[in-house]
Short mmCIF file of C-alpha atoms and ligand atoms in Angstrom, two decimals:
data_model
loop_
_atom_site.label_atom_id
_atom_site.label_comp_id
_atom_site.label_asym_id
_atom_site.label_seq_id
_atom_site.Cartn_x
_atom_site.Cartn_y
_atom_site.Cartn_z
CA MET A 1 -1.82 -92.33 30.29
CA LEU A 2 -3.06 -95.60 31.28
CA ASN A 3 -3.12 -97.90 28.47
CA VAL A 4 -5.05 -101.39 28.72
CA VAL A 5 -5.69 -104.35 26.11
CA VAL A 6 -8.09 -106.66 26.79
CA LEU A 7 -6.31 -110.27 26.33
CA GLY A 8 -8.86 -112.39 26.94
CA ALA A 9 -12.99 -111.61 28.42
CA ALA A 10 -14.11 -115.04 29.08
CA ALA A 11 -14.42 -116.83 32.38
CA GLY A 12 -12.24 -120.83 32.35
CA GLY A 13 -12.94 -122.80 29.46
CA GLY A 14 -13.26 -119.87 27.10
CA VAL A 15 -15.44 -119.91 24.54
CA PRO A 16 -16.14 -122.24 23.11
CA GLN A 17 -15.12 -124.50 25.80
CA TRP A 18 -13.74 -127.63 24.61
CA ASN A 19 -16.31 -130.22 25.59
CA CYS A 20 -19.00 -127.74 25.49
CA GLY A 21 -22.22 -128.32 23.56
CA CYS A 22 -24.34 -125.34 24.94
CA PRO A 23 -25.83 -122.62 22.21
CA ASN A 24 -22.99 -119.99 22.81
CA CYS A 25 -20.30 -122.76 22.09
CA VAL A 26 -21.84 -124.46 19.20
CA ALA A 27 -22.04 -121.07 18.03
CA ALA A 28 -18.73 -120.23 18.39
CA ARG A 29 -17.71 -123.03 16.89
CA GLY A 30 -19.74 -122.61 13.50
CA ASP A 31 -20.36 -119.53 11.77
CA HIS A 32 -20.04 -116.91 14.81
CA ASN A 33 -17.14 -116.27 15.36
CA GLU A 34 -17.70 -112.92 17.09
CA LEU A 35 -18.90 -114.93 20.20
CA ARG A 36 -15.43 -116.47 20.44
CA ARG A 37 -13.64 -115.40 23.44
CA THR A 38 -10.13 -116.51 25.19
CA GLN A 39 -9.95 -116.79 29.06
CA ALA A 40 -9.47 -113.64 30.93
CA SER A 41 -6.47 -111.49 31.25
CA ILE A 42 -5.61 -107.80 30.45
CA ALA A 43 -2.07 -106.08 29.99
CA VAL A 44 -1.57 -102.59 31.44
CA SER A 45 0.92 -100.12 30.74
CA ALA A 46 2.18 -96.75 31.73
CA ASP A 47 4.23 -95.96 28.81
CA ASN A 48 2.88 -98.11 25.78
CA GLN A 49 6.44 -99.84 25.68
CA ASN A 50 6.56 -102.16 28.74
CA TRP A 51 3.51 -104.03 29.98
CA PHE A 52 2.41 -106.10 32.83
CA LEU A 53 -0.34 -108.77 32.31
CA ILE A 54 -3.05 -109.23 35.09
CA ASN A 55 -3.22 -112.96 35.48
CA ALA A 56 -1.89 -115.74 32.95
CA SER A 57 -4.34 -117.45 31.31
CA PRO A 58 -4.10 -120.83 29.61
CA ASP A 59 -4.51 -118.88 26.49
CA LEU A 60 -1.85 -116.50 26.94
CA ARG A 61 -0.22 -117.75 24.02
CA GLN A 62 -2.33 -117.04 21.90
CA GLN A 63 -3.22 -113.36 23.44
CA VAL A 64 0.38 -112.99 23.06
CA THR A 65 0.14 -113.67 19.37
CA ALA A 66 -2.97 -111.33 18.51
CA THR A 67 -1.61 -108.46 20.37
CA PRO A 68 1.16 -106.35 18.25
CA GLN A 69 2.23 -104.47 21.76
CA LEU A 70 3.52 -107.84 23.44
CA HIS A 71 5.77 -108.99 20.48
CA PRO A 72 9.30 -108.77 20.86
CA ARG A 73 10.65 -105.55 19.77
CA ALA A 74 12.19 -105.81 16.40
CA GLY A 75 16.04 -106.64 15.69
CA HIS A 76 16.19 -108.50 19.11
CA LEU A 77 16.41 -112.23 18.91
CA ARG A 78 15.12 -112.46 22.38
CA HIS A 79 12.86 -109.98 23.75
CA SER A 80 9.70 -109.16 25.59
CA PRO A 81 8.10 -106.22 26.15
CA ILE A 82 6.20 -108.01 29.34
CA ALA A 83 8.09 -106.60 32.03
CA GLY A 84 5.45 -108.53 34.85
CA VAL A 85 2.86 -110.55 35.49
CA ILE A 86 0.38 -109.70 38.87
CA LEU A 87 -1.57 -112.46 39.71
CA THR A 88 -5.40 -112.07 41.63
CA ASN A 89 -5.82 -115.63 42.77
CA SER A 90 -4.50 -119.24 41.61
CA GLU A 91 -7.16 -120.62 39.93
CA VAL A 92 -6.25 -122.59 36.76
CA ASP A 93 -7.34 -119.56 34.22
CA ALA A 94 -5.21 -117.07 36.10
CA VAL A 95 -1.77 -119.01 36.74
CA ALA A 96 -1.62 -121.48 33.80
CA GLY A 97 -0.35 -119.25 31.03
CA LEU A 98 2.88 -119.18 33.45
CA LEU A 99 3.89 -122.36 32.15
CA SER A 100 3.62 -120.53 28.34
CA MET A 101 6.38 -118.13 29.55
CA ARG A 102 9.08 -120.75 30.46
CA GLU A 103 11.49 -119.75 28.00
CA GLY A 104 14.36 -118.17 30.07
CA SER A 105 12.88 -113.76 29.52
CA PRO A 106 12.98 -112.16 32.59
CA PHE A 107 10.15 -110.92 34.38
CA THR A 108 8.46 -110.57 37.83
CA LEU A 109 5.69 -112.02 39.26
CA TYR A 110 3.65 -110.21 41.76
CA ALA A 111 1.24 -112.50 43.99
CA HIS A 112 -0.13 -112.48 47.38
CA ASP A 113 1.92 -115.33 49.68
CA ARG A 114 -1.17 -117.52 49.36
CA VAL A 115 -0.79 -117.59 45.60
CA LEU A 116 2.77 -117.94 45.97
CA ALA A 117 3.24 -120.93 48.38
CA ILE A 118 0.67 -122.87 45.77
CA LEU A 119 3.07 -121.97 42.88
CA ARG A 120 5.88 -122.94 45.31
CA ASP A 121 4.13 -126.60 45.78
CA ASN A 122 3.54 -127.48 42.82
CA SER A 123 6.84 -128.18 41.16
CA ILE A 124 6.13 -127.46 37.77
CA PHE A 125 6.07 -124.20 38.36
CA ASN A 126 9.73 -124.90 38.83
CA VAL A 127 10.06 -124.16 34.98
CA LEU A 128 9.88 -120.30 35.91
CA SER A 129 13.77 -120.59 37.22
CA GLU A 130 13.69 -117.75 40.27
CA ALA A 131 17.12 -117.03 38.55
CA ASN A 132 15.25 -115.19 35.66
CA VAL A 133 11.78 -114.56 37.35
CA ARG A 134 11.67 -112.96 40.44
CA ARG A 135 8.63 -113.76 42.64
CA LYS A 136 7.30 -110.80 44.73
CA PRO A 137 4.58 -110.96 47.79
CA ILE A 138 2.37 -108.25 47.15
CA SER A 139 0.04 -107.53 50.42
CA ILE A 140 -3.91 -106.50 50.91
CA ASP A 141 -4.00 -102.60 51.33
CA GLU A 142 -0.22 -102.14 50.30
CA ALA A 143 0.02 -100.25 47.19
CA PHE A 144 3.36 -101.09 45.02
CA GLU A 145 5.03 -100.02 42.11
CA PRO A 146 6.15 -102.51 40.00
CA THR A 147 9.34 -102.67 38.34
CA LEU A 148 10.67 -103.09 34.95
CA VAL A 149 13.02 -105.74 33.80
CA ASP A 150 16.24 -103.13 34.59
CA GLY A 151 14.45 -102.61 37.73
CA SER A 152 13.42 -98.92 36.93
CA ALA A 153 10.07 -97.65 37.72
CA SER A 154 7.20 -98.65 35.94
CA GLY A 155 5.07 -95.41 36.58
CA LEU A 156 2.27 -97.67 38.03
CA GLU A 157 0.71 -97.90 41.21
CA VAL A 158 -1.23 -101.33 42.18
CA LEU A 159 -3.24 -101.67 45.43
CA PRO A 160 -4.62 -105.04 45.92
CA PHE A 161 -7.27 -105.63 48.36
CA ALA A 162 -9.40 -108.48 49.38
CA VAL A 163 -12.89 -109.02 47.83
CA PRO A 164 -15.21 -111.53 48.65
CA GLY A 165 -14.53 -114.81 47.05
CA LYS A 166 -13.76 -118.40 47.44
CA GLY A 167 -10.53 -120.45 47.08
CA ALA A 168 -9.21 -122.32 44.14
CA TRP A 169 -11.75 -125.76 42.67
CA TYR A 170 -8.46 -127.74 43.17
CA LEU A 171 -8.18 -126.98 47.08
CA GLU A 172 -11.27 -127.41 47.92
CA GLY A 173 -11.58 -129.50 50.57
CA LYS A 174 -7.64 -129.76 51.14
CA ALA A 175 -5.45 -127.90 53.30
CA HIS A 176 -4.11 -124.89 51.95
CA PRO A 177 0.06 -124.89 51.59
CA THR A 178 -0.15 -121.89 54.03
CA GLY A 179 -3.11 -122.93 56.32
CA GLY A 180 -5.22 -119.82 58.02
CA ASP A 181 -7.87 -118.19 56.37
CA ASP A 182 -8.89 -117.81 52.86
CA ALA A 183 -7.52 -113.56 53.02
CA GLY A 184 -5.76 -113.37 50.08
CA ASP A 185 -7.51 -115.90 47.75
CA THR A 186 -9.24 -113.20 45.97
CA LEU A 187 -7.86 -109.63 45.25
CA GLY A 188 -8.96 -107.08 43.28
CA LEU A 189 -6.66 -104.71 41.94
CA ARG A 190 -6.74 -100.55 41.72
CA ILE A 191 -4.39 -99.81 38.89
CA THR A 192 -3.07 -96.16 38.69
CA ASP A 193 -1.13 -93.91 36.19
CA LYS A 194 1.17 -92.35 38.51
CA SER A 195 1.61 -88.98 36.52
CA SER A 196 -2.26 -88.56 35.30
CA GLY A 197 -3.53 -90.43 38.29
CA ARG A 198 -6.05 -92.11 36.17
CA TYR A 199 -6.98 -95.51 37.35
CA LEU A 200 -8.89 -98.74 36.85
CA TYR A 201 -10.09 -101.04 38.91
CA PHE A 202 -9.62 -104.88 38.25
CA ILE A 203 -12.61 -107.58 39.71
CA ALA A 204 -12.64 -110.34 37.70
CA ALA A 205 -13.71 -112.35 40.68
CA CYS A 206 -16.18 -111.54 43.60
CA ALA A 207 -19.14 -113.19 45.24
CA ARG A 208 -21.34 -109.95 46.29
CA VAL A 209 -20.61 -106.28 46.40
CA THR A 210 -20.40 -104.84 49.99
CA PRO A 211 -21.00 -101.42 50.97
CA ASP A 212 -16.95 -100.87 51.42
CA LEU A 213 -16.90 -102.25 47.79
CA ALA A 214 -19.24 -99.85 46.44
CA ALA A 215 -17.46 -96.71 48.24
CA ARG A 216 -14.14 -98.01 46.87
CA LEU A 217 -15.67 -98.23 43.00
CA ASP A 218 -17.52 -94.96 43.41
CA GLY A 219 -15.81 -92.40 41.35
CA ALA A 220 -13.72 -94.56 39.19
CA PRO A 221 -12.73 -93.73 35.70
CA LEU A 222 -13.13 -97.32 34.69
CA VAL A 223 -14.01 -100.65 35.99
CA PHE A 224 -13.67 -104.35 34.90
CA PHE A 225 -16.19 -106.40 36.57
CA ASP A 226 -17.16 -109.99 37.29
CA GLY A 227 -19.53 -110.70 34.61
CA THR A 228 -19.17 -114.59 35.32
CA VAL A 229 -23.17 -115.57 35.11
CA TRP A 230 -26.05 -113.43 33.69
CA ARG A 231 -28.27 -115.02 36.52
CA ASP A 232 -27.12 -117.15 39.82
CA ASP A 233 -28.47 -120.74 38.68
CA GLU A 234 -27.45 -120.35 35.04
CA LEU A 235 -25.26 -123.62 35.23
CA ILE A 236 -28.06 -125.30 36.26
CA ALA A 237 -31.03 -123.99 34.29
CA GLN A 238 -28.93 -124.81 31.15
CA GLY A 239 -28.03 -128.54 32.62
CA LEU A 240 -24.27 -127.71 32.65
CA GLY A 241 -23.59 -127.84 36.21
CA HIS A 242 -24.88 -128.35 39.73
CA LYS A 243 -23.28 -125.08 41.02
CA THR A 244 -24.77 -121.39 41.28
CA GLY A 245 -22.72 -118.63 40.65
CA GLN A 246 -22.30 -117.98 44.14
CA ASN A 247 -21.03 -121.34 44.84
CA MET A 248 -18.45 -120.44 42.51
CA GLY A 249 -17.57 -117.17 44.12
CA HIS A 250 -19.33 -114.99 41.65
CA ILE A 251 -21.90 -112.45 41.35
CA ALA A 252 -24.33 -112.82 38.97
CA MET A 253 -25.16 -109.75 36.67
CA SER A 254 -28.95 -109.39 37.02
CA GLY A 255 -31.18 -109.42 39.86
CA ASP A 256 -31.88 -107.69 43.33
CA HIS A 257 -28.27 -108.25 44.51
CA GLY A 258 -26.63 -108.30 40.87
CA ALA A 259 -23.26 -106.80 39.73
CA VAL A 260 -25.92 -104.26 37.39
CA ALA A 261 -28.14 -103.27 40.55
CA ALA A 262 -25.09 -102.89 42.67
CA LEU A 263 -23.49 -100.55 40.44
CA ALA A 264 -26.37 -98.67 39.34
CA GLN A 265 -25.97 -95.74 41.80
CA LEU A 266 -21.89 -95.35 41.45
CA ASN A 267 -20.72 -92.67 39.64
CA VAL A 268 -18.13 -94.79 37.63
CA GLU A 269 -17.54 -93.42 33.73
CA ARG A 270 -16.84 -96.74 32.38
CA LYS A 271 -18.26 -100.14 33.11
CA ILE A 272 -16.76 -103.42 31.32
CA PHE A 273 -17.82 -107.04 32.57
CA LEU A 274 -14.65 -109.46 32.47
CA HIS A 275 -14.51 -113.28 32.88
CA ILE A 276 -17.59 -113.79 31.44
CA ASN A 277 -18.75 -117.72 31.53
CA ASN A 278 -19.72 -119.53 27.64
CA SER A 279 -22.93 -120.13 29.47
CA ASN A 280 -23.88 -116.32 29.76
CA PRO A 281 -26.77 -114.87 27.17
CA VAL A 282 -25.03 -111.42 27.06
CA LEU A 283 -22.31 -112.99 24.75
CA ARG A 284 -24.81 -112.80 21.85
CA PRO A 285 -25.04 -109.45 20.81
CA GLU A 286 -29.03 -109.74 19.69
CA SER A 287 -29.74 -110.96 23.25
CA ALA A 288 -32.42 -109.43 25.48
CA GLU A 289 -29.34 -109.40 28.59
CA ARG A 290 -26.97 -107.89 25.81
CA ALA A 291 -29.69 -104.75 25.43
CA ALA A 292 -30.29 -104.63 29.49
CA ALA A 293 -26.74 -104.72 30.55
CA GLU A 294 -25.60 -102.27 27.70
CA SER A 295 -28.48 -99.91 28.57
CA ALA A 296 -27.39 -99.93 32.22
CA GLY A 297 -24.21 -98.76 31.17
CA TRP A 298 -21.96 -101.81 31.06
CA GLN A 299 -20.06 -102.93 27.89
CA ILE A 300 -19.42 -106.68 26.55
CA PRO A 301 -15.70 -106.82 25.42
CA ALA A 302 -14.59 -108.76 22.66
CA ASP A 303 -10.96 -109.92 22.72
CA GLY A 304 -8.32 -106.98 21.69
CA MET A 305 -10.42 -104.44 22.83
CA GLU A 306 -8.01 -101.10 23.70
CA ILE A 307 -8.44 -98.33 25.85
CA THR A 308 -6.23 -95.35 26.83
CA LEU A 309 -7.41 -94.07 30.06
ZN1 ZN B 1 -20.94 -123.89 26.31
#
């Protein structure tokens, strides 16, 4: 079986975001706890004992505390069920949590060469000593089986693939440490439980749904998909910023070319939005946008949602 915990469902900044006075953030700070979300990450396991994190959000410490499956096993002075972390990009909201995993427990870090190069280039990540934390490159369209800490098989197969996206903001206008084009900056993952064959897609950042991507997702048991903004000009319309969703490499949920429309004709058993920005009205349970998303078959998860496939 494929076991999944949604550790965090929000985009960068979380809900509420520290410096944001938008209606959702104000409500989340007030008496609307149900709006609160930590930054996007999921945990997956084939055996319900050993877990892999998909991205390490800045809220990782809080997420681990809130998730019993990720606590040290009873009777061990030092232990973690987290066998590895698989990175899909190098944004702050995907890598900053690694700094909270620096206390010497062994695990394996899987990422594309371009992401590993950024980590190598930023010496603060040397707190993860390579003696404990092996860094393994992953390649586009090459499936791999992540291993447990003792080197044994995890029972999972992970296939990374390129999705239309955008490099990390903090490198905008700067040369990438590996040079070259931006292939590998934004990955989607297909994660399969090898014994049952059940699988999910994790696509937390995606600028548009190409025919290739749509064909890939057709027939999937579960898709986690980029739910950053409801409409492309959402940040501008709310006076929160000057970038569109497209400027940030994120497809909108709504609209003729949005995610809801793009996946509507596909046969997908379960569709869940992830990486939801605090500006997004779908966070409010009573909103028309939430009703529209749900009637199109999408779920808006709370942190801590557990799924068994
Ligand atoms: Zn806000």
